[in-house]
C-alpha cells in the first residue's frame, strides 16, 4: 500500500456567505499524478488555496504526510515539502530568471540550491540560456517554465500545479505536460488542477471531477476519459 | 494630428501669457487695510512679452532646432566618458575621492551657511534612504513617515530634558523607540495595500504630531522642548563656557580660540558619518535575501506567499528598518537644532521626503541622494525668488514627469552571480 501524501477530509470553504467548497474529500498517494478537473468557478483554485491555508477551511481537515496542516499559517505550510505553481504563473517579471529561481530556493541551503539549480536546468535547458533575462520579457511558455522551475527549487515532495496550460499554445502545452511526466518518472507526487481535461486525464493516474464545490466523480484517469458524462461536460462530445 | 505649425506655435505662447499675466503682471499692494491691485512695472511686462515671443519662435522652428541638436550630438565625437566612469575601479576611486572631499571641505572653506545647508541635506538624505526601503524597495506607500522622525527627535529631547541623557546615549534609544513605533504600526496595517495603507500611515503621522502638541504637561505642547544638549566629542563640549559638571570644552582641551564654527563642523562630520553608515547598511541589506524578499513582495505578493515567505515578516522588517533610520535622523535633528516642536513634523515634511524618493527614482540610493540635494538646496538658492519658489518647485515636478518619469536615477538592481563558470564560458564564446 503506498503512502498517502495529501488528504482532504470533508473540507468546506466559504468566501463570506458564498460556499465555494462543500464536503470535499480526496487523497493523493505518493508518486501519483492526480488531476482535478472542473468548469470555471467550480472551486478548483479554492481547493488549492484551502490547502495552502488562505482562506482557511471552515470545516474539515487537510493532512499532509499524515500531519494535519489545517489552521497553520501559509508560510509554514509552503515551507515543508509542498510547492505550488500558481494560476497565471505569477513570476517576478522585473527580476531575471536567475533571481526568480533564487526566490524559489529562498529557504534551502547553498548545496541544495546548487543541486536544485542543476536539476531544473536539465529539465528546462531553455532557462539556462535565458539565465540573465528578465522574467517579464519572456514568452508565456518560458514564463510557465520559470514558474515550474521556481516551485521545484525548494525540492518539494508534492507539487501543486494550478492550470499550467492556461493561455499557452498547444505545442507549448505539450512540452509542459511532458515535463510533468518526467517529474512523475522521478518519483514526485503531483496534484494537477486543469481545465484542459483531455490532456490532464491522459496523463493522470486518477482524477476527481469538481462541480459547484462538490466532488461528483472519482475514477482512474483512463476511465474518466471514456466516461459518457465527463465526455459530454468537459471533452466536448 | 498635424496642425498648422503657426497655430501649433501660437497656442503655447498664448497659454503662457494667460498664465503669466495674473502671476507676474499684477502686483498686490498693502495700502493700510485695503489690498490694492496694481499693474506690475513696465519692465516685467516687457519680460513677459519677450518670453512669449521666444516661446512662439522656439515652437515654430522646433523641427529644425531638434534636428540641429541631433546633428550636434552626432557630430561631437563620443568620448565614451560614461562607459569609462562606470568601470568598477574608476567608480571606487571616484567614490573614495568624493567621500574624502566631503570630509575635508569644511576645514578648507569655512562657511556657516554652507555647513547649515549641508547638514540639512544630510538629514534629508538619511530620511530619504529610510523611506526608500519602505516605499522604493518594499513598495509600501507610507505617508506618515515623519511620525517616526518625530518619535526619534522627541525621544532624545525628552530623555535629555528629564533625565539628562547625552546625545550618544540617546541615539540608540531613539532608533529603538522609532523601530518599536514602526513595528507597532506595522501590525495593524499589514493587511492593507496601496491607497488604504497610505491613508492609515497618514493618520499615524498626524496622531503622533497631535499627541505631541497636546501632551502639554510632558512635551511642552506647541512650545516644544528647548535647550537640548548638543552632541559632544567624547565628552568635550562645543560651548563657549563649560556647563556645570561638564568635563572640558573642545577649545579649552586643545588650547585654541573659541569659534562657533567648530561645532558646526563637528555636527556636519557626524551627520556625514551617520549618512555613510546608513548607505552602507541599507546597501548590504538590499543585497541580502531580505532585500530581495522586499522586492519580490513589491512585485507579487501572492507569488511570495506561494514560495513560503511570510509577508508579515517581510513587511514588518521593511517598516522597522525604515522607522529606525528616521529615528536616528530625528534624534540627530533634535541635537542639531537644540529645540524641537511639533511644527517640525507636519505632513508637508512627509510629502517632501516622499518626493525625494519618487524624484530620485524608487529604490535607487544614488537617486535619493541626488533628489535630497536638489530638493533641499534648490529652495535655499531660490530664496531670492521667494515668491516663485513653489512655482519653481511645481515646474520642476512637471518637467521631471515629462522627461524622467522614472526619477533621476532609476534603480538598477544589484546583480547577483551564482554561476560564474557559466558566464565565463558564455563570454569566451
Coordinates of C-alpha atoms in Angstrom, one line a residue, chain B:
Chain B
X1 CA -2.7 65.1 -35.7
X2 CA -0.9 67.6 -38.0
X3 CA -1.8 71.1 -37.3
X4 CA -0.7 74.3 -39.0
X5 CA 2.7 74.9 -37.4
X6 CA 1.9 78.6 -36.9
X7 CA -1.2 77.7 -34.8
X8 CA 0.7 75.0 -33.0
X9 CA 3.3 77.6 -32.0
X10 CA 0.8 80.2 -31.1
X11 CA -1.1 78.1 -28.6
X12 CA 1.8 77.6 -26.1
X13 CA 2.6 81.3 -26.3
X14 CA -1.0 82.3 -25.6
X15 CA -1.2 79.8 -22.8
X16 CA 2.0 81.2 -21.3
X17 CA 0.7 84.8 -21.5
X18 CA -2.6 83.7 -19.8
X19 CA -0.7 82.0 -17.0
X20 CA 2.0 84.7 -16.6
X21 CA -0.3 87.7 -16.6
X22 CA -2.1 87.1 -13.3
X23 CA 1.1 85.7 -11.6
X24 CA 3.7 88.1 -12.8
X25 CA 1.9 91.0 -14.4
X26 CA -0.1 92.1 -11.4
X27 CA 1.3 93.4 -8.1
X28 CA -0.7 93.3 -4.8
X29 CA -0.1 96.3 -2.6
X30 CA -1.0 96.6 1.0
X31 CA -2.4 100.0 1.5
X32 CA -3.4 100.4 5.1
X33 CA -6.1 97.8 5.4
X34 CA -7.0 97.5 1.8
X35 CA -5.4 95.3 -0.7
X36 CA -4.8 97.2 -3.9
X37 CA -4.2 95.6 -7.2
X38 CA -1.8 97.3 -9.5
X39 CA -0.2 96.6 -12.8
X40 CA 3.4 95.5 -12.5
X41 CA 6.2 97.8 -13.7
X42 CA 6.7 98.0 -17.4
X43 CA 9.9 96.0 -17.2
X44 CA 8.0 93.0 -16.0
X45 CA 5.6 93.3 -18.8
X46 CA 8.4 93.6 -21.3
X47 CA 9.8 90.3 -19.9
X48 CA 6.5 88.6 -20.3
X49 CA 6.2 89.7 -23.9
X50 CA 9.8 88.7 -24.7
X51 CA 9.3 85.3 -23.1
X52 CA 6.0 84.8 -25.1
X53 CA 7.7 85.7 -28.3
X54 CA 10.6 83.4 -27.6
X55 CA 8.2 80.5 -26.8
X56 CA 6.4 81.3 -30.1
X57 CA 9.6 81.2 -32.2
X58 CA 11.0 78.1 -30.5
X59 CA 7.8 76.2 -31.1
X60 CA 7.6 77.5 -34.7
X61 CA 11.1 76.3 -35.5
X62 CA 11.1 73.3 -33.3
X63 CA 11.8 70.8 -36.0
X64 CA 14.9 72.5 -37.4
X65 CA 16.1 73.1 -33.8
X66 CA 15.6 69.4 -32.8
X67 CA 17.4 68.3 -36.0
X68 CA 20.2 70.7 -35.2
X69 CA 20.6 69.3 -31.7
X70 CA 20.7 65.7 -33.0
X71 CA 23.3 66.5 -35.6
X72 CA 25.3 68.4 -33.0
X73 CA 25.2 65.4 -30.7
X74 CA 26.3 63.1 -33.5
X75 CA 29.0 65.5 -34.6
X76 CA 30.6 65.5 -31.1
X77 CA 32.9 62.5 -31.0
X78 CA 31.6 60.1 -28.5
X79 CA 34.1 60.3 -25.7
X80 CA 32.8 57.1 -24.1
X81 CA 33.1 59.0 -20.8
X82 CA 30.1 57.2 -19.4
X83 CA 31.5 53.7 -20.1
X84 CA 34.8 54.8 -18.6
X85 CA 33.2 56.2 -15.5
X86 CA 31.2 53.1 -14.7
X87 CA 34.2 50.8 -14.6
X88 CA 34.3 49.3 -11.1
X89 CA 37.9 50.5 -10.5
X90 CA 37.2 54.1 -11.6
X91 CA 33.9 54.1 -9.6
X92 CA 35.6 53.0 -6.5
X93 CA 38.3 55.7 -6.9
X94 CA 35.8 58.4 -7.6
X95 CA 33.7 57.3 -4.5
X96 CA 36.7 57.4 -2.2
X97 CA 37.7 60.8 -3.6
X98 CA 34.2 62.1 -3.2
X99 CA 34.0 60.9 0.4
X100 CA 37.4 62.4 1.3
X101 CA 36.3 65.7 -0.3
X102 CA 33.1 65.6 1.7
X103 CA 35.1 65.1 4.9
X104 CA 37.7 67.8 4.2
X105 CA 35.9 70.7 2.6
X106 CA 34.7 72.3 5.8
X107 CA 38.3 72.7 7.0
X108 CA 39.4 74.4 3.9
X109 CA 36.5 76.6 3.3
X110 CA 34.7 77.7 6.5
X111 CA 31.2 78.7 5.6
X112 CA 28.5 78.8 8.2
X113 CA 25.6 78.9 5.7
X114 CA 27.2 76.2 3.6
X115 CA 27.5 73.9 6.6
X116 CA 24.0 74.7 7.6
X117 CA 22.6 73.7 4.2
X118 CA 24.8 70.6 4.1
X119 CA 23.6 69.4 7.5
X120 CA 20.0 69.9 6.3
X121 CA 20.7 68.0 3.1
X122 CA 22.3 65.1 5.1
X123 CA 19.3 64.8 7.4
X124 CA 17.0 64.6 4.4
X125 CA 19.3 62.1 2.7
X126 CA 19.0 59.9 5.8
X127 CA 15.2 60.3 5.8
X128 CA 15.1 59.6 2.1
X129 CA 17.2 56.5 2.5
X130 CA 14.9 55.1 5.2
X131 CA 11.7 55.8 3.3
X132 CA 13.3 54.3 0.2
X133 CA 13.4 51.0 2.0
X134 CA 9.7 51.2 2.7
X135 CA 8.3 52.8 -0.5
X136 CA 11.0 52.1 -3.0
X137 CA 12.0 48.6 -2.2
X138 CA 9.1 47.0 -0.3
X139 CA 6.5 49.0 -2.2
X140 CA 4.5 50.1 0.8
X141 CA 3.3 53.6 0.4
X142 CA 3.9 55.4 3.7
X143 CA 2.6 58.9 4.1
X144 CA 3.2 59.2 7.8
X145 CA 7.0 58.7 7.7
X146 CA 7.5 62.0 9.6
X147 CA 5.9 60.3 12.6
X148 CA 9.0 58.1 13.1
X149 CA 11.2 61.1 12.7
X150 CA 9.2 62.9 15.4
X151 CA 9.5 59.8 17.7
X152 CA 13.2 59.9 17.3
X153 CA 13.5 63.6 17.9
X154 CA 11.3 63.6 21.0
X155 CA 12.9 60.5 22.4
X156 CA 16.2 62.4 22.6
X157 CA 14.5 65.6 23.6
X158 CA 12.6 64.2 26.5
X159 CA 15.3 61.9 27.7
X160 CA 17.7 64.8 27.7
X161 CA 15.2 67.2 29.3
X162 CA 14.1 64.9 32.1
X163 CA 17.0 62.6 32.7
X164 CA 19.9 64.4 31.3
X165 CA 20.8 61.7 28.7
X166 CA 23.6 62.7 26.4
X167 CA 23.2 62.5 22.6
X168 CA 25.3 59.4 22.4
X169 CA 23.3 57.5 25.0
X170 CA 20.0 58.6 23.5
X171 CA 20.9 57.9 19.8
X172 CA 20.4 54.1 20.0
X173 CA 17.4 54.5 22.3
X174 CA 15.8 56.9 19.8
X175 CA 16.5 54.4 17.0
X176 CA 15.0 51.7 19.1
X177 CA 11.9 53.7 20.0
X178 CA 11.2 54.6 16.4
X179 CA 11.7 50.9 15.4
X180 CA 9.2 50.0 18.1
X181 CA 6.8 52.5 16.7
X182 CA 7.3 51.1 13.2
X183 CA 6.8 47.6 14.5
X184 CA 3.6 48.5 16.3
X185 CA 2.2 50.4 13.3
X186 CA 3.2 47.6 11.1
X187 CA 1.0 45.0 12.8
X188 CA -2.4 46.5 12.1
X189 CA -1.6 47.8 8.7
X190 CA -0.2 44.6 7.3
X191 CA -3.3 43.6 5.6
X192 CA -3.6 46.9 3.8
X193 CA -2.2 47.8 0.5
X194 CA -1.7 50.8 -1.7
X195 CA -4.2 53.7 -1.1
X196 CA -5.5 52.2 2.2
X197 CA -2.1 51.8 3.6
X198 CA -1.3 55.4 2.6
X199 CA -4.3 56.7 4.4
X200 CA -3.6 54.8 7.6
X201 CA 0.0 55.8 7.7
X202 CA -1.0 59.4 7.1
X203 CA -3.3 59.1 10.1
X204 CA -0.5 57.7 12.2
X205 CA 1.8 60.6 11.4
X206 CA -0.9 63.1 12.3
X207 CA -1.7 61.2 15.6
X208 CA 1.9 61.5 16.6
X209 CA 2.1 65.2 15.9
X210 CA -1.3 65.9 17.6
X211 CA -0.2 63.9 20.6
X212 CA 3.0 65.8 20.9
X213 CA 1.1 69.0 20.5
X214 CA -1.5 68.2 23.2
X215 CA 0.5 66.4 25.8
X216 CA 1.5 69.8 27.1
X217 CA 2.5 68.6 30.6
X218 CA 5.2 66.3 29.2
X219 CA 6.2 67.6 25.8
X220 CA 5.6 71.3 26.3
X221 CA 2.9 71.3 23.7
X222 CA 3.3 73.7 20.8
X223 CA 6.3 75.4 22.5
X224 CA 8.2 72.2 22.3
X225 CA 11.4 71.4 24.1
X226 CA 14.2 73.9 24.2
X227 CA 17.8 73.8 25.4
X228 CA 18.5 70.3 24.3
X229 CA 22.2 69.4 24.7
X230 CA 24.4 69.4 21.6
X231 CA 26.5 66.3 20.8
X232 CA 29.9 66.1 22.5
X233 CA 33.2 64.7 21.2
X234 CA 34.0 62.0 23.8
X235 CA 32.6 64.4 26.5
X236 CA 34.2 67.5 25.1
X237 CA 31.7 70.3 24.7
X238 CA 31.5 72.8 21.9
X239 CA 30.2 75.7 24.1
X240 CA 32.0 78.8 24.9
X241 CA 31.7 78.1 28.6
X242 CA 31.6 74.8 30.3
X243 CA 28.3 73.6 31.7
X244 CA 28.1 72.6 35.3
X245 CA 29.6 69.2 35.8
X246 CA 31.0 69.0 32.3
X247 CA 34.4 67.6 31.7
X248 CA 36.0 70.2 29.4
X249 CA 35.3 72.3 26.4
X250 CA 36.7 71.5 23.0
X251 CA 38.7 74.7 22.6
X252 CA 39.9 74.5 26.2
X253 CA 41.1 71.0 25.8
X254 CA 43.1 71.7 22.6
X255 CA 44.1 75.2 23.7
X256 CA 42.7 77.0 20.8
X257 CA 40.5 80.1 20.4
X258 CA 36.8 79.5 20.7
X259 CA 34.9 79.6 17.5
X260 CA 31.3 78.6 17.0
X261 CA 32.2 77.1 13.6
X262 CA 33.9 74.1 15.3
X263 CA 30.5 72.9 16.5
X264 CA 29.0 73.2 13.0
X265 CA 31.9 71.3 11.5
X266 CA 31.6 68.6 14.2
X267 CA 27.9 68.2 13.6
X268 CA 28.4 68.2 9.9
X269 CA 31.0 65.4 10.2
X270 CA 28.8 63.5 12.5
X271 CA 25.9 63.7 10.0
X272 CA 28.1 62.6 7.2
X273 CA 29.3 59.6 9.2
X274 CA 25.7 58.7 10.0
X275 CA 24.6 59.0 6.4
X276 CA 27.5 56.9 5.2
X277 CA 26.6 54.3 7.8
X278 CA 23.0 54.3 6.6
X279 CA 24.0 54.0 3.0
X280 CA 26.3 51.1 3.8
X281 CA 23.9 49.2 6.0
X282 CA 20.9 49.6 3.7
X283 CA 23.0 48.7 0.7
X284 CA 24.1 45.5 2.4
X285 CA 20.5 44.7 3.4
X286 CA 19.4 45.2 -0.2
X287 CA 21.8 42.6 -1.4
X288 CA 20.9 40.1 1.3
X289 CA 18.0 37.7 1.0
X290 CA 15.8 40.1 3.0
X291 CA 16.4 42.8 0.4
X292 CA 15.3 40.5 -2.4
X293 CA 12.3 39.4 -0.4
X294 CA 11.3 43.1 -0.2
X295 CA 11.5 43.5 -3.9
X296 CA 9.7 40.2 -4.5
X297 CA 6.9 41.3 -2.2
X298 CA 6.6 44.6 -4.2
X299 CA 6.4 42.6 -7.4
X300 CA 3.9 39.9 -6.5
X301 CA 2.6 39.3 -3.0
X302 CA 0.8 36.1 -3.9
X303 CA 3.8 34.6 -5.5
X304 CA 5.8 35.4 -2.5
X305 CA 3.4 33.6 -0.2
X306 CA 3.3 30.6 -2.5
X307 CA 7.0 30.3 -2.0
X308 CA 6.6 30.1 1.7
X309 CA 7.7 33.6 2.5
X310 CA 5.9 35.2 5.4
X311 CA 4.6 38.6 4.2
X312 CA 4.2 39.6 7.9
X313 CA 7.9 39.3 8.5
X314 CA 8.9 40.9 5.2
X315 CA 6.6 43.9 5.7
X316 CA 7.5 44.4 9.3
X317 CA 11.2 44.3 8.7
X318 CA 10.9 46.9 6.0
X319 CA 8.7 49.1 8.2
X320 CA 11.0 48.7 11.2
X321 CA 14.2 49.4 9.3
X322 CA 12.7 52.4 7.7
X323 CA 11.5 53.7 11.0
X324 CA 14.8 53.1 12.7
X325 CA 16.6 55.3 10.1
X326 CA 14.0 58.0 10.7
X327 CA 14.6 57.7 14.5
X328 CA 18.3 58.3 14.1
X329 CA 17.7 61.2 11.8
X330 CA 15.2 62.6 14.3
X331 CA 17.5 62.4 17.3
X332 CA 20.2 64.0 15.2
X333 CA 17.9 66.7 14.2
X334 CA 17.0 67.4 17.8
X335 CA 20.7 67.6 18.8
X336 CA 21.5 69.9 15.9
X337 CA 18.6 72.3 16.4
X338 CA 18.7 72.3 20.1
X339 CA 14.9 72.9 20.1
X340 CA 12.1 70.8 18.8
X341 CA 8.4 71.5 18.4
X342 CA 5.6 69.6 16.7
X343 CA 5.7 72.2 14.0
X344 CA 8.8 70.5 12.5
X345 CA 6.9 67.3 12.0
X346 CA 3.9 68.3 9.9
X347 CA 2.6 66.4 6.9
X348 CA 4.4 68.5 4.3
X349 CA 7.7 67.0 5.7
X350 CA 6.4 63.5 4.9
X351 CA 5.4 64.8 1.4
X352 CA 8.9 66.2 0.8
X353 CA 10.6 63.0 1.9
X354 CA 8.3 61.0 -0.4
X355 CA 9.0 63.5 -3.2
X356 CA 12.7 62.8 -2.6
X357 CA 12.2 59.1 -3.0
X358 CA 10.0 59.4 -6.1
X359 CA 12.0 62.1 -7.7
X360 CA 15.3 60.2 -7.2
X361 CA 13.9 57.0 -8.7
X362 CA 12.2 54.5 -6.5
X363 CA 14.7 52.1 -4.8
X364 CA 17.8 53.8 -6.1
X365 CA 20.1 55.1 -3.4
X366 CA 22.1 57.4 -5.6
X367 CA 18.9 58.8 -6.9
X368 CA 17.6 59.5 -3.4
X369 CA 20.8 61.3 -2.5
X370 CA 20.7 63.5 -5.7
X371 CA 17.0 64.3 -5.1
X372 CA 17.6 65.2 -1.5
X373 CA 20.3 67.6 -2.6
X374 CA 18.1 69.1 -5.3
X375 CA 15.0 69.5 -3.1
X376 CA 16.9 71.0 -0.2
X377 CA 19.4 73.2 -2.0
X378 CA 17.0 74.5 -4.6
X379 CA 14.7 76.3 -2.1
X380 CA 17.8 77.8 -0.5
X381 CA 19.3 79.0 -3.7
X382 CA 15.9 80.2 -4.9
X383 CA 15.4 82.3 -1.7
X384 CA 15.8 85.5 -3.8
X385 CA 12.8 84.4 -5.8
X386 CA 10.9 83.6 -2.7
X387 CA 7.5 84.5 -4.2
X388 CA 8.1 82.0 -7.0
X389 CA 9.6 79.2 -5.0
X390 CA 6.5 77.0 -5.1
X391 CA 6.1 77.8 -8.7
X392 CA 9.6 76.6 -9.5
X393 CA 9.1 73.5 -7.3
X394 CA 5.9 72.7 -9.2
X395 CA 7.6 73.4 -12.5
X396 CA 10.4 71.0 -11.6
X397 CA 8.0 68.3 -10.8
X398 CA 6.1 68.7 -14.1
X399 CA 9.4 68.7 -16.1
X400 CA 10.5 65.6 -14.2
X401 CA 7.3 63.8 -15.1
X402 CA 7.8 64.6 -18.7
X403 CA 11.4 63.8 -19.1
X404 CA 12.3 61.3 -16.5
X405 CA 9.1 59.7 -15.1
X406 CA 11.3 57.1 -13.5
X407 CA 13.2 59.5 -11.4
X408 CA 16.8 60.9 -11.7
X409 CA 18.4 57.6 -11.4
X410 CA 16.0 54.6 -11.8
X411 CA 17.1 51.7 -9.8
X412 CA 19.5 49.3 -11.4
X413 CA 19.2 46.2 -9.4
X414 CA 22.3 44.7 -7.9
X415 CA 23.2 41.7 -10.0
X416 CA 23.9 38.5 -8.2
X417 CA 26.1 36.0 -9.9
X418 CA 26.0 32.5 -8.7
X419 CA 27.0 30.6 -11.7
X420 CA 30.2 32.3 -12.6
X421 CA 31.6 29.4 -14.6
X422 CA 28.8 29.5 -17.0
X423 CA 29.0 33.3 -17.5
X424 CA 32.7 33.0 -18.3
X425 CA 32.0 30.2 -20.8
X426 CA 29.5 32.4 -22.5
X427 CA 31.7 35.4 -22.7
X428 CA 34.5 33.3 -24.0
X429 CA 32.4 32.1 -26.9

